[in-house]
Amino acid sequence: MRIGISCYATFGGSGVVATEVGKALAARGHEVHILSPALPPRLVGFEDRICFHEVTASPYPLFEGSPFSIALASKMADVASHYGLEIMHAHYAIPHANAALLARMALEGNLKVVTTLHGTDITVVGSDPSYLPMVKLAIRESDGVTAVSRYLKEETIRTFGLGDSIEVIPNFVRTPESPVSKCRDWLAPKDCAVLVHISNFRPVKRVMDVIHTFERVRKNVPARLVMVGDGPDRAEAETYCREHGLGSEVRFTGKQLDVGSVLACADLFLLPSATESFGLAALEAMAYGVPVVAAAVGGVPEVIREGLDGFLCPMGDVDAMGAAALRILQEPCARARMGESARKHALGDFAEDPVVDRYEAMYEKVLKGTRKSMAVGG
Ligand code: GMT
C-alpha cells in the first residue's frame, strides 16, 4: 500500500506513535509518506520506503497567523495525487483529520482517511466549543477511526454522541535495543534510587505532583529525580526545586531523543496526570522493567495493572503516591518483581507486530469500502 501519515512533530505520544507505525509499515514493504510541520523526533536516520514532507504555511499580511490546516490539506492533496497514496492516516484529530477530509474532497474521493484519536483531541481541546463541531465531523466522515484505549472510545461516544464503530487499537512498544544506561553515574550517586518523569510539562501532566511525591520519597530513602522534557510548567517546577533546596537532587534534562538511556537506570516512573488516554511514556518505562506509580485516570488502568506493574493512586493525592513509591523503593524484592511483571506485560501485551497487523487490517477494510456508520449503534 501507499500510505500517508500526518502528525505533529512534537516529542509527545501522538507523534511518536505515528512515526513508529510508519516505520513498522515501511519495514513490511509499504511505501510511507510522513507529513508534519517539522521532522518528527523519532524519524532519525534514513529509513527505506519512508519520505518526509514538511508542511509550511506561508505567511500573508492579511492572515492572523498562517492557516496551518489549509496548508496541511494542500500538502496532503499534492502528495497523495503525486505519489498515488491510497490512505491518509491522521494522528490526532485537530487538524490532521479535518485536513485529510479536505484533501479527500480535493481528490474527488480518491483517498481514504483513517483517523487515530490520541487523547486531548477528545478530552480537552476536542470538547472545547471552538473545535467540537469540526472534531465531530472528522469522526463522522473518516473512513475508519481508531482510539488508543477503551476509555478514549467511551469518552468519544459520551462527548460527541457518535463513535460506536471506533476500533480500539492500543499503542505499542519495541523491545529496548540496549537496556544499558549511558548516564547512570551522571544522574545519581550509586546508593540513590532514580525516579523519572517524562512529559511535555503541560498542566495536564501535573508536574508539581511529581515534585511533591519526590519530596515525600527523599525524606525516607536516598533518591534523585530526573525530569525529562520541556513545556509550559517546567519553569514553575524548576524554580520550586531551587527555592526549596532540591536543586541538586532534581535534574531537569530538557527534551531528550534517547529516553532509553534514562529509563535503563530508573527505579521508578511517576505519571500523576489529571487525564491520560493511554500513557505511552509509562509503557515505555515498563518495557525497560521500570515499575510505575500513576494517577488512576483515563486509560491508565488499561496499561498499568494495579499491584502488579506498579500502583495506581487517586489523582492529586501526593501522600498516596509518595507512600506507593516507598513501598516499591524500600523493598528491593517488590521492586524487582514489579519491574519484571511490567516488562513482560509491556513487551507481551503491547508488542509491535500484533498492533501493526491491526492497522494494516483497518487499511484493507477501508480500501474495500466496508466502513460502518459512526453513529452510536451503527
Ligand atoms: O493528547 C495529548 O495530550 C497529546 C498526545 C501527544 O501527542 O502526546 O498525548 C496523548 O496521546 C498519547 C499517544 O497515544 C497517549 O499516550 C497520551 O496518554 C495522550 N495524552 C493524554 O491523554 C493527556
CSV table of C-alpha atoms and ligand atoms in Angstrom, one decimal:
chain,number,residue,atom,x,y,z
A,1,MET,CA,0.0,0.0,0.0
A,2,ARG,CA,1.0,3.6,-0.4
A,3,ILE,CA,0.2,5.4,2.9
A,4,GLY,CA,0.3,9.0,4.1
A,5,ILE,CA,0.8,9.6,7.8
A,6,SER,CA,0.1,13.1,9.2
A,7,CYS,CA,1.2,14.1,12.7
A,8,TYR,CA,2.7,16.7,14.9
A,9,ALA,CA,6.4,16.7,15.2
A,10,THR,CA,6.4,17.1,19.0
A,11,PHE,CA,8.1,14.8,21.5
A,12,GLY,CA,4.5,13.9,22.6
A,13,GLY,CA,2.9,10.5,22.2
A,14,SER,CA,0.9,11.0,19.1
A,15,GLY,CA,3.9,12.0,17.0
A,16,VAL,CA,5.9,9.0,18.5
A,17,VAL,CA,3.1,6.5,17.7
A,18,ALA,CA,2.6,7.9,14.2
A,19,THR,CA,6.3,7.7,13.4
A,20,GLU,CA,6.7,4.2,14.9
A,21,VAL,CA,3.6,3.0,12.9
A,22,GLY,CA,5.1,4.5,9.7
A,23,LYS,CA,8.5,2.8,10.3
A,24,ALA,CA,6.8,-0.5,11.0
A,25,LEU,CA,4.7,-0.3,7.9
A,26,ALA,CA,7.7,0.6,5.8
A,27,ALA,CA,9.6,-2.4,7.2
A,28,ARG,CA,6.7,-4.5,6.0
A,29,GLY,CA,7.2,-3.2,2.4
A,30,HIS,CA,4.6,-0.4,2.3
A,31,GLU,CA,5.5,3.0,0.9
A,32,VAL,CA,5.1,5.6,3.6
A,33,HIS,CA,4.9,9.4,3.3
A,34,ILE,CA,5.0,11.3,6.6
A,35,LEU,CA,3.6,14.8,6.6
A,36,SER,CA,4.4,17.1,9.6
A,37,PRO,CA,5.4,20.7,10.3
A,38,ALA,CA,8.9,19.5,11.2
A,39,LEU,CA,10.9,16.3,11.2
A,40,PRO,CA,9.4,14.1,14.0
A,41,PRO,CA,12.0,13.3,16.6
A,42,ARG,CA,11.7,9.5,16.1
A,43,LEU,CA,12.3,9.8,12.4
A,44,VAL,CA,16.1,9.9,12.8
A,45,GLY,CA,18.4,8.2,10.3
A,46,PHE,CA,17.4,7.2,6.8
A,47,GLU,CA,14.6,4.7,6.6
A,48,ASP,CA,13.9,2.7,3.5
A,49,ARG,CA,10.5,3.4,1.9
A,50,ILE,CA,9.8,6.5,4.0
A,51,CYS,CA,9.7,10.0,2.6
A,52,PHE,CA,9.2,13.1,4.8
A,53,HIS,CA,7.1,16.1,3.6
A,54,GLU,CA,7.5,19.3,5.6
A,55,VAL,CA,4.3,21.3,5.9
A,56,THR,CA,4.8,25.0,5.7
A,57,ALA,CA,2.0,27.6,6.0
A,58,SER,CA,3.2,30.6,4.0
A,59,PRO,CA,2.6,33.9,5.8
A,60,TYR,CA,0.5,36.7,4.2
A,61,PRO,CA,-0.2,40.2,5.7
A,62,LEU,CA,-3.9,39.5,5.8
A,63,PHE,CA,-3.6,36.4,7.9
A,64,GLU,CA,-3.6,36.5,11.7
A,65,GLY,CA,-1.2,33.6,11.9
A,66,SER,CA,-0.9,31.3,8.9
A,67,PRO,CA,-3.7,28.8,8.2
A,68,PHE,CA,-1.8,25.6,9.0
A,69,SER,CA,-4.8,23.4,8.4
A,70,ILE,CA,-5.2,24.6,4.8
A,71,ALA,CA,-1.5,24.3,4.2
A,72,LEU,CA,-1.6,20.7,5.6
A,73,ALA,CA,-4.7,19.8,3.4
A,74,SER,CA,-3.0,21.2,0.3
A,75,LYS,CA,0.2,19.2,1.1
A,76,MET,CA,-1.9,16.1,1.6
A,77,ALA,CA,-3.7,16.5,-1.7
A,78,ASP,CA,-0.4,17.2,-3.5
A,79,VAL,CA,1.5,14.3,-2.0
A,80,ALA,CA,-1.5,11.9,-2.4
A,81,SER,CA,-2.0,12.8,-6.0
A,82,HIS,CA,1.7,12.8,-7.0
A,83,TYR,CA,2.6,9.5,-5.2
A,84,GLY,CA,-0.8,7.8,-5.7
A,85,LEU,CA,-1.5,7.4,-2.0
A,86,GLU,CA,-4.4,5.2,-1.1
A,87,ILE,CA,-4.7,6.0,2.6
A,88,MET,CA,-4.1,9.2,4.6
A,89,HIS,CA,-3.7,8.3,8.3
A,90,ALA,CA,-4.3,11.3,10.5
A,91,HIS,CA,-2.8,11.1,14.0
A,92,TYR,CA,-4.6,13.5,16.4
A,93,ALA,CA,-7.9,14.8,15.1
A,94,ILE,CA,-7.2,18.5,15.2
A,95,PRO,CA,-6.5,19.5,12.4
A,96,HIS,CA,-5.0,16.4,10.8
A,97,ALA,CA,-8.3,14.6,10.3
A,98,ASN,CA,-10.1,17.7,9.1
A,99,ALA,CA,-7.3,18.4,6.7
A,100,ALA,CA,-7.4,14.8,5.4
A,101,LEU,CA,-11.1,15.2,4.7
A,102,LEU,CA,-10.5,18.3,2.7
A,103,ALA,CA,-7.7,16.6,0.8
A,104,ARG,CA,-10.1,13.7,0.1
A,105,MET,CA,-12.6,16.2,-1.3
A,106,ALA,CA,-9.9,17.9,-3.4
A,107,LEU,CA,-9.1,14.5,-4.9
A,108,GLU,CA,-12.8,13.8,-5.5
A,109,GLY,CA,-12.9,10.9,-3.1
A,110,ASN,CA,-9.8,9.1,-4.3
A,111,LEU,CA,-8.2,8.9,-0.9
A,112,LYS,CA,-9.3,7.0,2.2
A,113,VAL,CA,-9.0,8.7,5.6
A,114,VAL,CA,-8.1,6.8,8.8
A,115,THR,CA,-8.1,8.9,12.0
A,116,THR,CA,-6.4,7.9,15.2
A,117,LEU,CA,-7.7,9.7,18.3
A,118,HIS,CA,-5.0,10.1,20.9
A,119,GLY,CA,-6.3,11.9,23.9
A,120,THR,CA,-6.7,15.6,24.4
A,121,ASP,CA,-8.1,15.9,20.8
A,122,ILE,CA,-11.2,14.4,22.5
A,123,THR,CA,-10.9,15.0,26.2
A,124,VAL,CA,-9.6,18.6,26.4
A,125,VAL,CA,-9.3,20.6,23.2
A,126,GLY,CA,-11.8,18.5,21.2
A,127,SER,CA,-14.6,19.1,23.6
A,128,ASP,CA,-13.9,22.9,23.6
A,129,PRO,CA,-16.9,24.6,21.8
A,130,SER,CA,-14.5,26.3,19.4
A,131,TYR,CA,-13.4,22.9,18.0
A,132,LEU,CA,-16.1,20.4,18.9
A,133,PRO,CA,-18.2,20.6,15.7
A,134,MET,CA,-15.2,20.0,13.5
A,135,VAL,CA,-13.9,17.1,15.6
A,136,LYS,CA,-17.4,15.6,15.4
A,137,LEU,CA,-17.3,16.0,11.6
A,138,ALA,CA,-13.9,14.4,11.5
A,139,ILE,CA,-15.0,11.4,13.4
A,140,ARG,CA,-18.3,11.0,11.4
A,141,GLU,CA,-16.7,11.4,8.0
A,142,SER,CA,-13.4,9.5,8.3
A,143,ASP,CA,-13.4,6.1,6.6
A,144,GLY,CA,-12.1,4.5,9.7
A,145,VAL,CA,-11.5,5.8,13.2
A,146,THR,CA,-9.3,4.2,15.9
A,147,ALA,CA,-8.8,5.2,19.6
A,148,VAL,CA,-5.8,4.2,21.7
A,149,SER,CA,-7.8,2.9,24.6
A,150,ARG,CA,-11.3,1.7,25.5
A,151,TYR,CA,-11.6,4.7,27.8
A,152,LEU,CA,-10.9,7.1,24.9
A,153,LYS,CA,-13.6,5.4,22.7
A,154,GLU,CA,-16.1,5.7,25.6
A,155,GLU,CA,-15.2,9.4,26.1
A,156,THR,CA,-15.7,10.0,22.4
A,157,ILE,CA,-19.2,8.4,22.4
A,158,ARG,CA,-20.0,10.3,25.6
A,159,THR,CA,-18.8,13.7,24.3
A,160,PHE,CA,-19.8,13.5,20.7
A,161,GLY,CA,-22.7,11.1,20.7
A,162,LEU,CA,-21.1,9.0,18.0
A,163,GLY,CA,-18.3,6.6,17.5
A,164,ASP,CA,-19.7,3.1,18.2
A,165,SER,CA,-17.7,1.6,15.4
A,166,ILE,CA,-14.4,3.2,16.6
A,167,GLU,CA,-11.8,0.4,16.8
A,168,VAL,CA,-9.6,0.4,19.9
A,169,ILE,CA,-6.0,-0.2,18.8
A,170,PRO,CA,-3.6,0.3,21.7
A,171,ASN,CA,-0.2,1.9,21.4
A,172,PHE,CA,2.8,-0.4,21.3
A,173,VAL,CA,6.4,-0.6,22.4
A,174,ARG,CA,9.5,-2.1,21.0
A,175,THR,CA,12.0,-4.3,22.9
A,176,PRO,CA,14.7,-1.9,24.0
A,177,GLU,CA,17.8,-2.2,21.8
A,178,SER,CA,20.2,-1.7,24.6
A,179,PRO,CA,18.8,-1.7,28.1
A,180,VAL,CA,22.1,-0.3,29.4
A,181,SER,CA,22.3,3.3,30.7
A,182,LYS,CA,25.0,5.7,29.4
A,183,CYS,CA,24.2,8.3,32.1
A,184,ARG,CA,23.6,6.5,35.4
A,185,ASP,CA,26.7,7.9,37.0
A,186,TRP,CA,25.9,11.4,36.0
A,187,LEU,CA,22.3,11.2,37.1
A,188,ALA,CA,22.7,9.9,40.6
A,189,PRO,CA,25.2,8.7,43.2
A,190,LYS,CA,25.3,4.8,43.4
A,191,ASP,CA,23.3,4.5,46.6
A,192,CYS,CA,20.4,6.6,45.4
A,193,ALA,CA,17.2,5.5,43.9
A,194,VAL,CA,16.4,7.1,40.5
A,195,LEU,CA,12.9,8.4,39.9
A,196,VAL,CA,11.9,9.5,36.4
A,197,HIS,CA,9.2,11.6,34.9
A,198,ILE,CA,8.9,12.2,31.1
A,199,SER,CA,6.4,14.5,29.6
A,200,ASN,CA,5.7,17.7,27.8
A,201,PHE,CA,5.2,19.6,31.1
A,202,ARG,CA,1.7,20.8,30.2
A,203,PRO,CA,-0.8,21.5,33.0
A,204,VAL,CA,-2.5,18.1,32.4
A,205,LYS,CA,0.7,16.3,33.4
A,206,ARG,CA,0.7,17.9,37.0
A,207,VAL,CA,4.4,18.1,37.2
A,208,MET,CA,4.2,19.7,40.7
A,209,ASP,CA,2.7,16.4,41.9
A,210,VAL,CA,5.8,14.7,40.7
A,211,ILE,CA,8.0,17.1,42.7
A,212,HIS,CA,5.7,16.8,45.8
A,213,THR,CA,5.8,13.0,45.5
A,214,PHE,CA,9.6,13.1,45.3
A,215,GLU,CA,9.7,15.3,48.4
A,216,ARG,CA,7.9,12.6,50.4
A,217,VAL,CA,10.2,9.9,49.0
A,218,ARG,CA,13.5,11.6,49.7
A,219,LYS,CA,12.7,12.0,53.4
A,220,ASN,CA,12.8,8.2,53.7
A,221,VAL,CA,15.3,6.9,51.1
A,222,PRO,CA,18.3,8.5,49.3
A,223,ALA,CA,16.9,9.4,45.9
A,224,ARG,CA,17.3,11.6,42.8
A,225,LEU,CA,14.5,12.7,40.5
A,226,VAL,CA,15.1,13.1,36.7
A,227,MET,CA,12.6,15.3,34.9
A,228,VAL,CA,12.8,14.8,31.1
A,229,GLY,CA,11.0,17.0,28.6
A,230,ASP,CA,10.0,20.6,28.4
A,231,GLY,CA,6.9,22.7,28.3
A,232,PRO,CA,4.9,25.5,30.0
A,233,ASP,CA,5.1,24.2,33.6
A,234,ARG,CA,8.8,23.4,33.6
A,235,ALA,CA,9.8,26.9,34.9
A,236,GLU,CA,7.5,26.7,37.9
A,237,ALA,CA,8.8,23.2,38.8
A,238,GLU,CA,12.4,24.2,38.4
A,239,THR,CA,12.0,27.4,40.4
A,240,TYR,CA,10.3,25.5,43.2
A,241,CYS,CA,13.1,23.0,43.4
A,242,ARG,CA,15.8,25.7,43.5
A,243,GLU,CA,13.9,27.6,46.2
A,244,HIS,CA,13.2,24.5,48.4
A,245,GLY,CA,16.7,23.1,48.5
A,246,LEU,CA,16.1,20.4,45.9
A,247,GLY,CA,18.3,21.9,43.2
A,248,SER,CA,21.0,19.2,43.5
A,249,GLU,CA,18.5,16.3,43.8
A,250,VAL,CA,16.2,17.1,40.9
A,251,ARG,CA,17.7,17.2,37.5
A,252,PHE,CA,15.8,18.8,34.6
A,253,THR,CA,17.3,17.4,31.4
A,254,GLY,CA,15.0,19.1,28.9
A,255,LYS,CA,13.9,17.2,25.8
A,256,GLN,CA,16.0,14.1,25.0
A,257,LEU,CA,16.0,11.9,22.0
A,258,ASP,CA,17.5,8.9,23.9
A,259,VAL,CA,15.0,8.5,26.7
A,260,GLY,CA,16.0,4.8,26.8
A,261,SER,CA,19.3,5.7,28.4
A,262,VAL,CA,17.4,7.4,31.3
A,263,LEU,CA,14.8,4.6,31.6
A,264,ALA,CA,17.6,2.0,31.7
A,265,CYS,CA,18.8,3.2,35.1
A,266,ALA,CA,15.4,4.2,36.5
A,267,ASP,CA,14.0,2.5,39.6
A,268,LEU,CA,10.5,4.1,39.4
A,269,PHE,CA,8.5,6.1,36.9
A,270,LEU,CA,6.0,8.7,38.0
A,271,LEU,CA,2.9,9.7,36.0
A,272,PRO,CA,0.4,11.8,38.1
A,273,SER,CA,-1.6,13.2,35.1
A,274,ALA,CA,-5.0,14.8,35.5
A,275,THR,CA,-6.1,12.8,32.5
A,276,GLU,CA,-4.3,10.4,30.2
A,277,SER,CA,-5.9,8.4,27.5
A,278,PHE,CA,-3.2,5.8,27.4
A,279,GLY,CA,0.2,6.8,29.0
A,280,LEU,CA,2.7,5.9,26.3
A,281,ALA,CA,5.6,7.2,28.4
A,282,ALA,CA,4.7,4.8,31.2
A,283,LEU,CA,4.5,1.9,28.8
A,284,GLU,CA,8.0,2.8,27.5
A,285,ALA,CA,9.3,2.8,31.1
A,286,MET,CA,7.6,-0.6,31.7
A,287,ALA,CA,9.4,-2.0,28.6
A,288,TYR,CA,12.7,-1.2,30.5
A,289,GLY,CA,11.4,-3.1,33.6
A,290,VAL,CA,10.6,0.1,35.5
A,291,PRO,CA,7.5,-0.1,37.8
A,292,VAL,CA,5.1,2.9,37.7
A,293,VAL,CA,3.3,5.0,40.2
A,294,ALA,CA,0.5,6.8,38.4
A,295,ALA,CA,-2.8,8.5,38.9
A,296,ALA,CA,-5.7,6.2,38.2
A,297,VAL,CA,-7.2,8.2,35.4
A,298,GLY,CA,-8.5,7.7,31.9
A,299,GLY,CA,-6.9,4.7,30.1
A,300,VAL,CA,-4.0,4.3,32.5
A,301,PRO,CA,-5.5,1.3,34.3
A,302,GLU,CA,-5.7,-0.4,30.8
A,303,VAL,CA,-1.9,-0.2,30.7
A,304,ILE,CA,-0.7,-0.4,34.3
A,305,ARG,CA,-2.1,-3.3,36.4
A,306,GLU,CA,-2.6,-2.2,40.0
A,307,GLY,CA,-0.2,-4.0,42.4
A,308,LEU,CA,1.5,-5.9,39.5
A,309,ASP,CA,3.2,-3.3,37.4
A,310,GLY,CA,3.1,-0.6,39.9
A,311,PHE,CA,0.5,1.3,41.9
A,312,LEU,CA,-2.5,3.5,40.9
A,313,CYS,CA,-3.4,6.3,43.2
A,314,PRO,CA,-6.2,8.9,43.4
A,315,MET,CA,-5.3,11.9,41.1
A,316,GLY,CA,-3.7,14.7,43.1
A,317,ASP,CA,-3.1,12.5,46.2
A,318,VAL,CA,0.7,13.0,46.6
A,319,ASP,CA,0.7,11.4,50.0
A,320,ALA,CA,-0.7,8.2,48.4
A,321,MET,CA,1.8,8.4,45.6
A,322,GLY,CA,4.7,9.0,48.0
A,323,ALA,CA,3.7,6.0,50.1
A,324,ALA,CA,3.2,3.8,47.0
A,325,ALA,CA,6.7,4.9,45.7
A,326,LEU,CA,8.2,4.0,49.1
A,327,ARG,CA,6.5,0.6,49.1
A,328,ILE,CA,8.4,-0.2,45.9
A,329,LEU,CA,11.7,1.5,46.7
A,330,GLN,CA,12.1,0.2,50.3
A,331,GLU,CA,11.5,-3.4,49.2
A,332,PRO,CA,14.1,-4.5,46.6
A,333,CYS,CA,12.2,-7.8,46.0
A,334,ALA,CA,9.0,-5.9,45.3
A,335,ARG,CA,10.8,-3.5,43.0
A,336,ALA,CA,12.4,-6.4,41.1
A,337,ARG,CA,9.1,-8.4,40.9
A,338,MET,CA,7.1,-5.4,39.7
A,339,GLY,CA,9.7,-4.3,37.2
A,340,GLU,CA,9.8,-7.8,35.7
A,341,SER,CA,6.0,-8.0,35.6
A,342,ALA,CA,5.8,-4.6,34.0
A,343,ARG,CA,8.4,-5.5,31.4
A,344,LYS,CA,6.6,-8.8,30.4
A,345,HIS,CA,3.3,-7.1,30.3
A,346,ALA,CA,4.6,-4.2,28.1
A,347,LEU,CA,6.5,-6.4,25.7
A,348,GLY,CA,3.9,-9.2,25.6
A,349,ASP,CA,0.5,-7.4,25.6
A,350,PHE,CA,1.7,-4.2,23.7
A,351,ALA,CA,4.1,-5.8,21.2
A,352,GLU,CA,4.5,-4.1,17.9
A,353,ASP,CA,3.6,-6.8,15.4
A,354,PRO,CA,0.0,-7.6,16.5
A,355,VAL,CA,-0.8,-3.8,16.7
A,356,VAL,CA,0.6,-3.1,13.3
A,357,ASP,CA,-1.3,-6.1,11.9
A,358,ARG,CA,-4.5,-4.4,13.2
A,359,TYR,CA,-3.6,-1.1,11.4
A,360,GLU,CA,-3.0,-3.0,8.2
A,361,ALA,CA,-6.3,-4.8,8.6
A,362,MET,CA,-8.0,-1.4,9.2
A,363,TYR,CA,-6.5,0.0,6.0
A,364,GLU,CA,-7.6,-3.1,4.0
A,365,LYS,CA,-11.1,-2.8,5.3
A,366,VAL,CA,-11.4,0.9,4.4
A,367,LEU,CA,-10.0,0.3,1.0
A,368,LYS,CA,-12.7,-2.3,0.4
A,369,GLY,CA,-15.1,0.4,1.5
A,370,THR,CA,-16.8,-1.5,4.2
A,371,ARG,CA,-16.7,1.2,6.9
A,372,LYS,CA,-19.6,1.1,9.3
A,373,SER,CA,-21.5,4.2,10.1
A,374,MET,CA,-20.0,6.1,13.0
A,375,ALA,CA,-23.4,6.7,14.6
A,376,VAL,CA,-23.9,5.1,18.1
A,377,GLY,CA,-25.4,1.7,17.4
A,378,GLY,CA,-24.2,1.9,13.8
B,1,GMT,O1,-3.4,14.3,23.8
B,1,GMT,C1,-2.3,14.8,24.1
B,1,GMT,O2,-2.1,15.4,25.1
B,1,GMT,C2,-1.3,14.7,23.1
B,1,GMT,C3,-0.9,13.3,22.9
B,1,GMT,C4,0.5,13.5,22.4
B,1,GMT,O3,0.7,13.9,21.2
B,1,GMT,O4,1.4,13.4,23.2
B,1,GMT,O5,-0.9,12.5,24.0
B,1,GMT,C5,-1.9,11.6,24.0
B,1,GMT,O6,-1.5,10.5,23.1
B,1,GMT,C6,-0.6,9.6,23.6
B,1,GMT,C7,-0.3,8.6,22.5
B,1,GMT,O7,-1.4,7.9,22.1
B,1,GMT,C8,-1.1,9.0,24.9
B,1,GMT,O8,-0.2,8.0,25.3
B,1,GMT,C9,-1.3,10.0,25.9
B,1,GMT,O9,-1.9,9.4,27.1
B,1,GMT,C10,-2.3,11.1,25.4
B,1,GMT,N1,-2.3,12.2,26.3
B,1,GMT,C11,-3.4,12.5,27.1
B,1,GMT,O10,-4.4,11.9,27.0
B,1,GMT,C12,-3.2,13.6,28.0
